Amino acid sequence: VNQILLLLLVLTVCAILYNKVHKVPSSIKNEAADLESPEEMEEEIPVVICAAAGRMGAAIAAISSIYSNTEANVLFYVVGLKNTIPHIRKWIENSKLKEIKFKVVEFNPMVLKGKIRQDASRPELLQPLNFVRFYLPLLIQKHEKVIYLDDDVIVQGDIQELYDTKLAPGHAAAFSDDCDLPSTHEMVRSVGMQNTYMGFLDYRKQAIRDLGISPSTCSFNPGVIVANMTEWKHQRITKQLEKWMQRNVEENLYSSTLGGGVATSPMLIVFYGKYSTINPMWHIRHLGWSPDTRYSEHFLQEAKLLHWNGRYKPWDYPSVHTDLWENWFIPDPSGKFKLTRPES
């Protein structure tokens, strides 16, 4: 019996010594877990881009430029109509973009029924996807902060910088002020662009005058948005935008014959005096307003984001600074989308 007890004692001591030697401190275990899964600790950056029929190459170039210029954990929300979704998905999955993280989201144009006043002067501005930015919380469920980009942009900087834009308390969004960059003022004057509320709203209408907004107030461009989804929902921004869309149908308060068409104007009203500003170099615009007016190459190289807003798009002809855009374009594997060039 004594020998058995002695043997058990020896085995117990050996077991204690073994555990002390081989036990890994919990702090080391946690550090090892962190090293194994760094992406779990990295904040996801949601970027919303629309893929419209006839201009899907624009969305592809925008996504390509973002993906190539950042190490951030970007999740692309590619928004399309039901009949275009298979095409854009195939384009992404059969190109070098197959490595990106993305979700294809279908936008139902029925939400716009009765809210858009038909206008024949610029019918392209009435396309349903132009209004996706009004409905961000309905499309993007799990994110607190979201970036929305028009498809006719390329990003030359790290998208993390844009995502880090600070929004003031109570602000649901940040935009680029149309009076923010002196270097663009000459271009604005030379091609007759509008950069005040007078260029977007019809001040002959009593409903507009009742807003108490000076017509000389500087406008902003909603082609690049950094949005706070909590504030957006709390302030019922979507409902406010829809209200002004409905009023425009009834009273013709703005139209596509004015500066920014039908998507900019309700945003100018709803966000008046209640938005933060984006670094001017993160939204160099007006590249699509004239086929003859050009920025200096040095200025464009310094820019973080280029925007071909206007009629003259870089995948069409004529247009300006197309070489900068084509750097990021990826040909359509199906061959359906083709660039329009003089030689073609």
mmCIF file of C-alpha atoms in Angstrom:
data_model
loop_
_atom_site.group_PDB
_atom_site.id
_atom_site.type_symbol
_atom_site.label_atom_id
_atom_site.label_comp_id
_atom_site.label_asym_id
_atom_site.label_seq_id
_atom_site.Cartn_x
_atom_site.Cartn_y
_atom_site.Cartn_z
ATOM 1 C CA VAL A 1 0.000 0.000 0.000
ATOM 2 C CA ASN A 2 2.826 2.400 0.896
ATOM 3 C CA GLN A 3 4.464 1.763 -2.479
ATOM 4 C CA ILE A 4 1.221 2.519 -4.291
ATOM 5 C CA LEU A 5 0.797 5.785 -2.340
ATOM 6 C CA LEU A 6 4.396 6.764 -3.090
ATOM 7 C CA LEU A 7 3.885 6.068 -6.799
ATOM 8 C CA LEU A 8 0.733 8.212 -6.861
ATOM 9 C CA LEU A 9 2.600 11.044 -5.104
ATOM 10 C CA VAL A 10 5.421 10.928 -7.633
ATOM 11 C CA LEU A 11 2.951 10.964 -10.551
ATOM 12 C CA THR A 12 1.116 13.965 -9.035
ATOM 13 C CA VAL A 13 4.363 15.944 -8.629
ATOM 14 C CA CYS A 14 5.360 15.116 -12.223
ATOM 15 C CA ALA A 15 1.976 16.307 -13.513
ATOM 16 C CA ILE A 16 2.277 19.632 -11.638
ATOM 17 C CA LEU A 17 5.801 20.210 -12.956
ATOM 18 C CA TYR A 18 4.706 19.397 -16.539
ATOM 19 C CA ASN A 19 1.846 21.901 -16.431
ATOM 20 C CA LYS A 20 4.107 24.659 -15.115
ATOM 21 C CA VAL A 21 6.646 24.084 -17.852
ATOM 22 C CA HIS A 22 4.156 23.823 -20.734
ATOM 23 C CA LYS A 23 1.423 26.237 -19.680
ATOM 24 C CA VAL A 24 1.046 29.228 -22.077
ATOM 25 C CA PRO A 25 0.050 32.512 -20.415
ATOM 26 C CA SER A 26 -3.382 33.758 -21.505
ATOM 27 C CA SER A 27 -1.888 37.056 -22.714
ATOM 28 C CA ILE A 28 0.378 35.192 -25.123
ATOM 29 C CA LYS A 29 -2.572 33.125 -26.337
ATOM 30 C CA ASN A 30 -4.518 36.308 -27.037
ATOM 31 C CA GLU A 31 -1.596 37.839 -28.919
ATOM 32 C CA ALA A 32 -1.287 34.707 -31.012
ATOM 33 C CA ALA A 33 -4.992 34.824 -31.824
ATOM 34 C CA ASP A 34 -4.638 38.450 -32.884
ATOM 35 C CA LEU A 35 -1.751 37.571 -35.173
ATOM 36 C CA GLU A 36 -3.754 34.783 -36.750
ATOM 37 C CA SER A 37 -6.734 36.949 -37.705
ATOM 38 C CA PRO A 38 -5.713 40.622 -38.234
ATOM 39 C CA GLU A 39 -8.653 41.337 -40.556
ATOM 40 C CA GLU A 40 -11.107 40.659 -37.729
ATOM 41 C CA MET A 41 -9.652 43.665 -35.914
ATOM 42 C CA GLU A 42 -9.557 45.890 -39.017
ATOM 43 C CA GLU A 43 -12.528 48.179 -39.640
ATOM 44 C CA GLU A 44 -14.426 47.452 -42.829
ATOM 45 C CA ILE A 45 -14.850 50.387 -45.231
ATOM 46 C CA PRO A 46 -18.135 50.135 -47.162
ATOM 47 C CA VAL A 47 -18.053 51.857 -50.561
ATOM 48 C CA VAL A 48 -21.270 52.172 -52.590
ATOM 49 C CA ILE A 49 -21.013 52.451 -56.399
ATOM 50 C CA CYS A 50 -23.794 52.055 -58.973
ATOM 51 C CA ALA A 51 -23.416 49.935 -62.099
ATOM 52 C CA ALA A 52 -25.844 51.306 -64.676
ATOM 53 C CA ALA A 53 -26.565 49.748 -68.058
ATOM 54 C CA GLY A 54 -24.434 51.326 -70.768
ATOM 55 C CA ARG A 55 -21.819 52.655 -68.318
ATOM 56 C CA MET A 56 -20.719 49.647 -66.309
ATOM 57 C CA GLY A 57 -17.140 50.269 -67.388
ATOM 58 C CA ALA A 58 -17.269 53.398 -65.245
ATOM 59 C CA ALA A 59 -18.054 51.412 -62.094
ATOM 60 C CA ILE A 60 -15.295 48.926 -62.953
ATOM 61 C CA ALA A 61 -12.678 51.677 -63.386
ATOM 62 C CA ALA A 62 -13.738 53.335 -60.107
ATOM 63 C CA ILE A 63 -13.524 50.044 -58.189
ATOM 64 C CA SER A 64 -10.188 49.175 -59.807
ATOM 65 C CA SER A 65 -8.663 52.538 -58.836
ATOM 66 C CA ILE A 66 -9.811 52.233 -55.211
ATOM 67 C CA TYR A 67 -8.658 48.630 -54.824
ATOM 68 C CA SER A 68 -5.240 49.350 -56.362
ATOM 69 C CA ASN A 69 -4.450 52.323 -54.134
ATOM 70 C CA THR A 70 -5.239 51.056 -50.643
ATOM 71 C CA GLU A 71 -4.388 48.349 -48.143
ATOM 72 C CA ALA A 72 -7.632 49.026 -46.266
ATOM 73 C CA ASN A 73 -10.338 46.414 -45.748
ATOM 74 C CA VAL A 74 -12.800 47.676 -48.386
ATOM 75 C CA LEU A 75 -16.198 46.109 -48.996
ATOM 76 C CA PHE A 76 -17.766 47.237 -52.283
ATOM 77 C CA TYR A 77 -21.541 47.467 -52.545
ATOM 78 C CA VAL A 78 -22.220 47.384 -56.291
ATOM 79 C CA VAL A 79 -25.800 48.544 -56.884
ATOM 80 C CA GLY A 80 -27.667 47.723 -60.084
ATOM 81 C CA LEU A 81 -31.066 47.023 -61.568
ATOM 82 C CA LYS A 82 -32.260 43.448 -61.891
ATOM 83 C CA ASN A 83 -31.370 43.073 -65.584
ATOM 84 C CA THR A 84 -27.797 44.400 -65.197
ATOM 85 C CA ILE A 85 -26.690 42.422 -62.141
ATOM 86 C CA PRO A 86 -25.519 39.244 -63.965
ATOM 87 C CA HIS A 87 -23.318 41.322 -66.293
ATOM 88 C CA ILE A 88 -21.513 43.277 -63.574
ATOM 89 C CA ARG A 89 -21.028 40.161 -61.442
ATOM 90 C CA LYS A 90 -19.493 38.272 -64.376
ATOM 91 C CA TRP A 91 -17.219 41.235 -65.184
ATOM 92 C CA ILE A 92 -15.848 41.339 -61.647
ATOM 93 C CA GLU A 93 -15.482 37.569 -61.224
ATOM 94 C CA ASN A 94 -13.714 37.111 -64.580
ATOM 95 C CA SER A 95 -11.142 39.888 -64.235
ATOM 96 C CA LYS A 96 -8.343 40.831 -61.868
ATOM 97 C CA LEU A 97 -11.037 42.277 -59.585
ATOM 98 C CA LYS A 98 -12.077 38.750 -58.576
ATOM 99 C CA GLU A 99 -10.041 39.224 -55.371
ATOM 100 C CA ILE A 100 -12.110 42.163 -54.087
ATOM 101 C CA LYS A 101 -14.730 41.853 -51.347
ATOM 102 C CA PHE A 102 -18.063 42.839 -52.867
ATOM 103 C CA LYS A 103 -21.815 42.473 -52.642
ATOM 104 C CA VAL A 104 -24.155 43.056 -55.563
ATOM 105 C CA VAL A 105 -27.314 44.838 -54.420
ATOM 106 C CA GLU A 106 -30.475 45.121 -56.496
ATOM 107 C CA PHE A 107 -32.196 48.514 -56.459
ATOM 108 C CA ASN A 108 -35.961 48.416 -56.955
ATOM 109 C CA PRO A 109 -37.017 51.448 -59.032
ATOM 110 C CA MET A 110 -40.584 51.104 -57.773
ATOM 111 C CA VAL A 111 -39.600 53.128 -54.688
ATOM 112 C CA LEU A 112 -39.413 56.135 -57.048
ATOM 113 C CA LYS A 113 -42.905 55.724 -58.474
ATOM 114 C CA GLY A 114 -44.676 59.081 -58.529
ATOM 115 C CA LYS A 115 -41.624 60.920 -57.163
ATOM 116 C CA ILE A 116 -39.806 61.909 -60.380
ATOM 117 C CA ARG A 117 -41.043 64.635 -62.678
ATOM 118 C CA GLN A 118 -40.469 63.617 -66.286
ATOM 119 C CA ASP A 119 -38.163 65.992 -68.151
ATOM 120 C CA ALA A 120 -37.072 65.391 -71.744
ATOM 121 C CA SER A 121 -34.142 67.825 -71.834
ATOM 122 C CA ARG A 122 -31.714 65.475 -70.025
ATOM 123 C CA PRO A 123 -33.418 62.078 -69.633
ATOM 124 C CA GLU A 124 -30.179 60.421 -68.460
ATOM 125 C CA LEU A 125 -30.499 62.330 -65.173
ATOM 126 C CA LEU A 126 -33.801 60.586 -64.465
ATOM 127 C CA GLN A 127 -32.324 57.080 -64.430
ATOM 128 C CA PRO A 128 -33.306 55.243 -61.211
ATOM 129 C CA LEU A 129 -29.737 54.613 -60.048
ATOM 130 C CA ASN A 130 -29.153 58.380 -59.808
ATOM 131 C CA PHE A 131 -31.319 58.238 -56.674
ATOM 132 C CA VAL A 132 -29.566 55.344 -54.908
ATOM 133 C CA ARG A 133 -27.774 57.862 -52.669
ATOM 134 C CA PHE A 134 -31.188 58.858 -51.234
ATOM 135 C CA TYR A 135 -31.748 55.320 -49.933
ATOM 136 C CA LEU A 136 -28.391 54.354 -48.403
ATOM 137 C CA PRO A 137 -29.791 53.049 -45.074
ATOM 138 C CA LEU A 138 -32.210 50.754 -46.930
ATOM 139 C CA LEU A 139 -29.403 49.213 -48.975
ATOM 140 C CA ILE A 140 -26.614 49.146 -46.383
ATOM 141 C CA GLN A 141 -27.772 47.610 -43.111
ATOM 142 C CA LYS A 142 -24.828 46.909 -40.813
ATOM 143 C CA HIS A 143 -22.476 49.896 -41.187
ATOM 144 C CA GLU A 144 -22.327 53.071 -39.137
ATOM 145 C CA LYS A 145 -20.315 55.027 -41.728
ATOM 146 C CA VAL A 146 -20.553 54.684 -45.532
ATOM 147 C CA ILE A 147 -18.851 56.173 -48.584
ATOM 148 C CA TYR A 148 -20.985 56.786 -51.677
ATOM 149 C CA LEU A 149 -19.264 57.527 -55.011
ATOM 150 C CA ASP A 150 -20.665 58.381 -58.427
ATOM 151 C CA ASP A 151 -19.493 55.926 -61.062
ATOM 152 C CA ASP A 152 -17.660 58.570 -63.142
ATOM 153 C CA VAL A 153 -14.783 58.945 -60.666
ATOM 154 C CA ILE A 154 -11.349 57.449 -60.178
ATOM 155 C CA VAL A 155 -9.518 57.426 -56.853
ATOM 156 C CA GLN A 156 -5.799 58.173 -56.826
ATOM 157 C CA GLY A 157 -5.389 58.349 -53.035
ATOM 158 C CA ASP A 158 -5.921 55.869 -50.205
ATOM 159 C CA ILE A 159 -9.681 55.527 -49.621
ATOM 160 C CA GLN A 160 -8.933 55.210 -45.888
ATOM 161 C CA GLU A 161 -8.225 58.974 -45.854
ATOM 162 C CA LEU A 162 -11.665 59.762 -47.242
ATOM 163 C CA TYR A 163 -13.302 57.342 -44.808
ATOM 164 C CA ASP A 164 -11.538 59.127 -41.924
ATOM 165 C CA THR A 165 -13.323 62.396 -42.784
ATOM 166 C CA LYS A 166 -14.693 63.841 -39.537
ATOM 167 C CA LEU A 167 -18.408 64.555 -39.374
ATOM 168 C CA ALA A 168 -19.528 67.178 -36.894
ATOM 169 C CA PRO A 169 -22.041 66.101 -34.217
ATOM 170 C CA GLY A 170 -25.538 66.105 -35.678
ATOM 171 C CA HIS A 171 -24.351 65.926 -39.288
ATOM 172 C CA ALA A 172 -25.571 62.991 -41.368
ATOM 173 C CA ALA A 173 -23.187 63.573 -44.276
ATOM 174 C CA ALA A 174 -20.082 65.323 -45.606
ATOM 175 C CA PHE A 175 -19.838 66.801 -49.123
ATOM 176 C CA SER A 176 -17.478 68.914 -51.210
ATOM 177 C CA ASP A 177 -18.311 72.611 -51.208
ATOM 178 C CA ASP A 178 -18.549 74.025 -54.732
ATOM 179 C CA CYS A 179 -16.585 77.112 -53.665
ATOM 180 C CA ASP A 180 -13.836 75.240 -51.835
ATOM 181 C CA LEU A 181 -10.972 75.209 -54.348
ATOM 182 C CA PRO A 182 -9.715 78.439 -55.977
ATOM 183 C CA SER A 183 -7.945 76.482 -58.739
ATOM 184 C CA THR A 184 -11.330 75.332 -60.089
ATOM 185 C CA HIS A 185 -12.988 78.753 -60.104
ATOM 186 C CA GLU A 186 -11.603 79.775 -63.501
ATOM 187 C CA MET A 187 -12.896 76.567 -65.060
ATOM 188 C CA VAL A 188 -16.323 77.096 -63.498
ATOM 189 C CA ARG A 189 -16.541 80.591 -64.984
ATOM 190 C CA SER A 190 -15.177 79.601 -68.401
ATOM 191 C CA VAL A 191 -17.789 76.927 -69.131
ATOM 192 C CA GLY A 192 -20.738 78.602 -67.418
ATOM 193 C CA MET A 193 -21.207 76.115 -64.586
ATOM 194 C CA GLN A 194 -23.287 76.918 -61.563
ATOM 195 C CA ASN A 195 -21.921 76.819 -58.014
ATOM 196 C CA THR A 196 -24.714 78.531 -56.074
ATOM 197 C CA TYR A 197 -28.261 77.585 -55.104
ATOM 198 C CA MET A 198 -29.570 79.912 -57.847
ATOM 199 C CA GLY A 199 -28.260 77.409 -60.395
ATOM 200 C CA PHE A 200 -30.296 74.536 -58.971
ATOM 201 C CA LEU A 201 -33.565 75.879 -57.539
ATOM 202 C CA ASP A 202 -36.296 77.972 -59.178
ATOM 203 C CA TYR A 203 -36.479 81.103 -57.046
ATOM 204 C CA ARG A 204 -39.584 82.242 -58.891
ATOM 205 C CA LYS A 205 -41.508 79.625 -56.877
ATOM 206 C CA GLN A 206 -42.858 80.638 -53.486
ATOM 207 C CA ALA A 207 -41.947 77.289 -51.899
ATOM 208 C CA ILE A 208 -38.269 77.945 -52.688
ATOM 209 C CA ARG A 209 -38.323 81.535 -51.457
ATOM 210 C CA ASP A 210 -39.994 80.364 -48.242
ATOM 211 C CA LEU A 211 -36.894 78.280 -47.437
ATOM 212 C CA GLY A 212 -35.030 81.487 -46.610
ATOM 213 C CA ILE A 213 -31.896 80.346 -48.439
ATOM 214 C CA SER A 214 -29.982 83.096 -50.235
ATOM 215 C CA PRO A 215 -29.678 82.294 -53.958
ATOM 216 C CA SER A 216 -25.979 83.205 -53.776
ATOM 217 C CA THR A 217 -25.298 80.467 -51.177
ATOM 218 C CA CYS A 218 -22.551 78.131 -52.345
ATOM 219 C CA SER A 219 -23.841 74.719 -53.427
ATOM 220 C CA PHE A 220 -22.214 71.335 -52.802
ATOM 221 C CA ASN A 221 -21.689 68.259 -54.978
ATOM 222 C CA PRO A 222 -23.298 64.963 -53.849
ATOM 223 C CA GLY A 223 -21.208 62.790 -56.186
ATOM 224 C CA VAL A 224 -18.908 61.960 -53.257
ATOM 225 C CA ILE A 225 -20.547 61.447 -49.863
ATOM 226 C CA VAL A 226 -19.279 60.291 -46.482
ATOM 227 C CA ALA A 227 -22.435 59.458 -44.526
ATOM 228 C CA ASN A 228 -23.324 58.618 -40.926
ATOM 229 C CA MET A 229 -26.132 56.064 -41.104
ATOM 230 C CA THR A 230 -27.270 56.560 -37.499
ATOM 231 C CA GLU A 231 -27.814 60.292 -38.003
ATOM 232 C CA TRP A 232 -29.314 59.713 -41.454
ATOM 233 C CA LYS A 233 -31.980 57.436 -39.993
ATOM 234 C CA HIS A 234 -32.504 59.552 -36.867
ATOM 235 C CA GLN A 235 -33.135 62.674 -38.978
ATOM 236 C CA ARG A 236 -35.272 60.730 -41.471
ATOM 237 C CA ILE A 237 -33.200 62.097 -44.343
ATOM 238 C CA THR A 238 -34.700 59.707 -46.891
ATOM 239 C CA LYS A 239 -38.238 60.795 -45.989
ATOM 240 C CA GLN A 240 -37.246 64.461 -46.256
ATOM 241 C CA LEU A 241 -35.711 63.910 -49.700
ATOM 242 C CA GLU A 242 -38.800 62.064 -50.868
ATOM 243 C CA LYS A 243 -40.983 64.932 -49.655
ATOM 244 C CA TRP A 244 -39.119 67.410 -51.863
ATOM 245 C CA MET A 245 -39.169 65.016 -54.806
ATOM 246 C CA GLN A 246 -42.940 64.801 -54.422
ATOM 247 C CA ARG A 247 -43.296 68.578 -54.184
ATOM 248 C CA ASN A 248 -41.232 68.976 -57.343
ATOM 249 C CA VAL A 249 -43.604 66.651 -59.194
ATOM 250 C CA GLU A 250 -46.498 68.860 -58.102
ATOM 251 C CA GLU A 251 -44.899 72.337 -58.302
ATOM 252 C CA ASN A 252 -41.867 72.041 -60.650
ATOM 253 C CA LEU A 253 -39.410 73.558 -58.155
ATOM 254 C CA TYR A 254 -36.309 72.456 -60.045
ATOM 255 C CA SER A 255 -35.565 70.674 -63.306
ATOM 256 C CA SER A 256 -32.756 69.100 -65.300
ATOM 257 C CA THR A 257 -32.450 72.309 -67.336
ATOM 258 C CA LEU A 258 -30.894 73.850 -64.239
ATOM 259 C CA GLY A 259 -27.351 73.152 -63.049
ATOM 260 C CA GLY A 260 -27.484 69.817 -61.313
ATOM 261 C CA GLY A 261 -30.590 68.089 -62.531
ATOM 262 C CA VAL A 262 -33.085 66.372 -60.276
ATOM 263 C CA ALA A 263 -30.893 64.453 -57.811
ATOM 264 C CA THR A 264 -28.774 67.334 -56.483
ATOM 265 C CA SER A 265 -31.542 69.852 -55.789
ATOM 266 C CA PRO A 266 -33.466 67.996 -53.037
ATOM 267 C CA MET A 267 -30.165 67.260 -51.284
ATOM 268 C CA LEU A 268 -29.260 70.961 -51.370
ATOM 269 C CA ILE A 269 -32.547 71.716 -49.611
ATOM 270 C CA VAL A 270 -32.455 68.941 -47.005
ATOM 271 C CA PHE A 271 -28.791 69.355 -46.069
ATOM 272 C CA TYR A 272 -28.688 73.164 -46.152
ATOM 273 C CA GLY A 273 -26.448 74.322 -43.291
ATOM 274 C CA LYS A 274 -26.244 70.777 -41.890
ATOM 275 C CA TYR A 275 -23.268 69.047 -43.498
ATOM 276 C CA SER A 276 -19.555 68.625 -42.903
ATOM 277 C CA THR A 277 -16.962 69.216 -45.623
ATOM 278 C CA ILE A 278 -14.619 66.885 -47.455
ATOM 279 C CA ASN A 279 -10.992 67.774 -48.151
ATOM 280 C CA PRO A 280 -11.074 69.632 -51.517
ATOM 281 C CA MET A 281 -8.386 67.391 -53.029
ATOM 282 C CA TRP A 282 -10.694 64.434 -52.427
ATOM 283 C CA HIS A 283 -13.153 65.703 -55.018
ATOM 284 C CA ILE A 284 -11.667 67.429 -58.072
ATOM 285 C CA ARG A 285 -14.637 67.739 -60.383
ATOM 286 C CA HIS A 286 -15.939 69.342 -63.588
ATOM 287 C CA LEU A 287 -13.704 67.179 -65.797
ATOM 288 C CA GLY A 288 -16.766 66.261 -67.851
ATOM 289 C CA TRP A 289 -18.207 69.734 -68.431
ATOM 290 C CA SER A 290 -16.280 70.674 -71.566
ATOM 291 C CA PRO A 291 -14.130 68.712 -74.050
ATOM 292 C CA ASP A 292 -11.821 71.724 -74.380
ATOM 293 C CA THR A 293 -11.107 72.847 -70.810
ATOM 294 C CA ARG A 294 -8.248 71.062 -69.068
ATOM 295 C CA TYR A 295 -6.568 71.168 -65.659
ATOM 296 C CA SER A 296 -2.782 71.212 -65.399
ATOM 297 C CA GLU A 297 -1.173 67.774 -65.282
ATOM 298 C CA HIS A 298 0.636 68.640 -62.036
ATOM 299 C CA PHE A 299 -2.652 69.598 -60.358
ATOM 300 C CA LEU A 300 -4.320 66.372 -61.473
ATOM 301 C CA GLN A 301 -1.415 64.257 -60.240
ATOM 302 C CA GLU A 302 -1.814 65.811 -56.773
ATOM 303 C CA ALA A 303 -5.564 65.136 -56.699
ATOM 304 C CA LYS A 304 -6.882 62.264 -54.572
ATOM 305 C CA LEU A 305 -10.126 61.792 -56.529
ATOM 306 C CA LEU A 306 -11.123 62.911 -60.047
ATOM 307 C CA HIS A 307 -14.752 63.327 -61.101
ATOM 308 C CA TRP A 308 -15.965 63.607 -64.708
ATOM 309 C CA ASN A 309 -19.315 65.151 -63.774
ATOM 310 C CA GLY A 310 -20.986 66.677 -66.814
ATOM 311 C CA ARG A 311 -21.881 65.394 -70.278
ATOM 312 C CA TYR A 312 -18.401 64.447 -71.523
ATOM 313 C CA LYS A 313 -17.485 61.109 -69.953
ATOM 314 C CA PRO A 314 -14.007 59.527 -70.203
ATOM 315 C CA TRP A 315 -15.306 56.321 -71.782
ATOM 316 C CA ASP A 316 -16.956 58.379 -74.564
ATOM 317 C CA TYR A 317 -15.611 60.825 -77.142
ATOM 318 C CA PRO A 318 -14.891 63.684 -76.971
ATOM 319 C CA SER A 319 -13.627 63.976 -73.389
ATOM 320 C CA VAL A 320 -10.573 65.241 -71.510
ATOM 321 C CA HIS A 321 -7.861 63.566 -69.426
ATOM 322 C CA THR A 322 -9.008 60.143 -70.635
ATOM 323 C CA ASP A 323 -5.498 58.709 -70.109
ATOM 324 C CA LEU A 324 -5.870 59.084 -66.329
ATOM 325 C CA TRP A 325 -9.179 57.234 -66.409
ATOM 326 C CA GLU A 326 -8.004 54.475 -68.763
ATOM 327 C CA ASN A 327 -5.168 53.609 -66.351
ATOM 328 C CA TRP A 328 -7.821 51.896 -64.222
ATOM 329 C CA PHE A 329 -10.250 50.589 -66.820
ATOM 330 C CA ILE A 330 -10.503 46.792 -67.193
ATOM 331 C CA PRO A 331 -11.937 45.533 -70.527
ATOM 332 C CA ASP A 332 -15.263 43.725 -70.427
ATOM 333 C CA PRO A 333 -14.650 39.937 -70.679
ATOM 334 C CA SER A 334 -17.996 39.597 -72.477
ATOM 335 C CA GLY A 335 -17.092 42.281 -75.016
ATOM 336 C CA LYS A 336 -20.414 44.109 -74.547
ATOM 337 C CA PHE A 337 -18.950 47.343 -73.165
ATOM 338 C CA LYS A 338 -16.517 49.130 -75.494
ATOM 339 C CA LEU A 339 -14.751 52.470 -75.201
ATOM 340 C CA THR A 340 -15.682 55.127 -77.756
ATOM 341 C CA ARG A 341 -12.495 56.516 -79.282
ATOM 342 C CA PRO A 342 -11.699 58.555 -82.462
ATOM 343 C CA GLU A 343 -10.042 55.566 -84.142
ATOM 344 C CA SER A 344 -13.084 53.391 -83.483
#
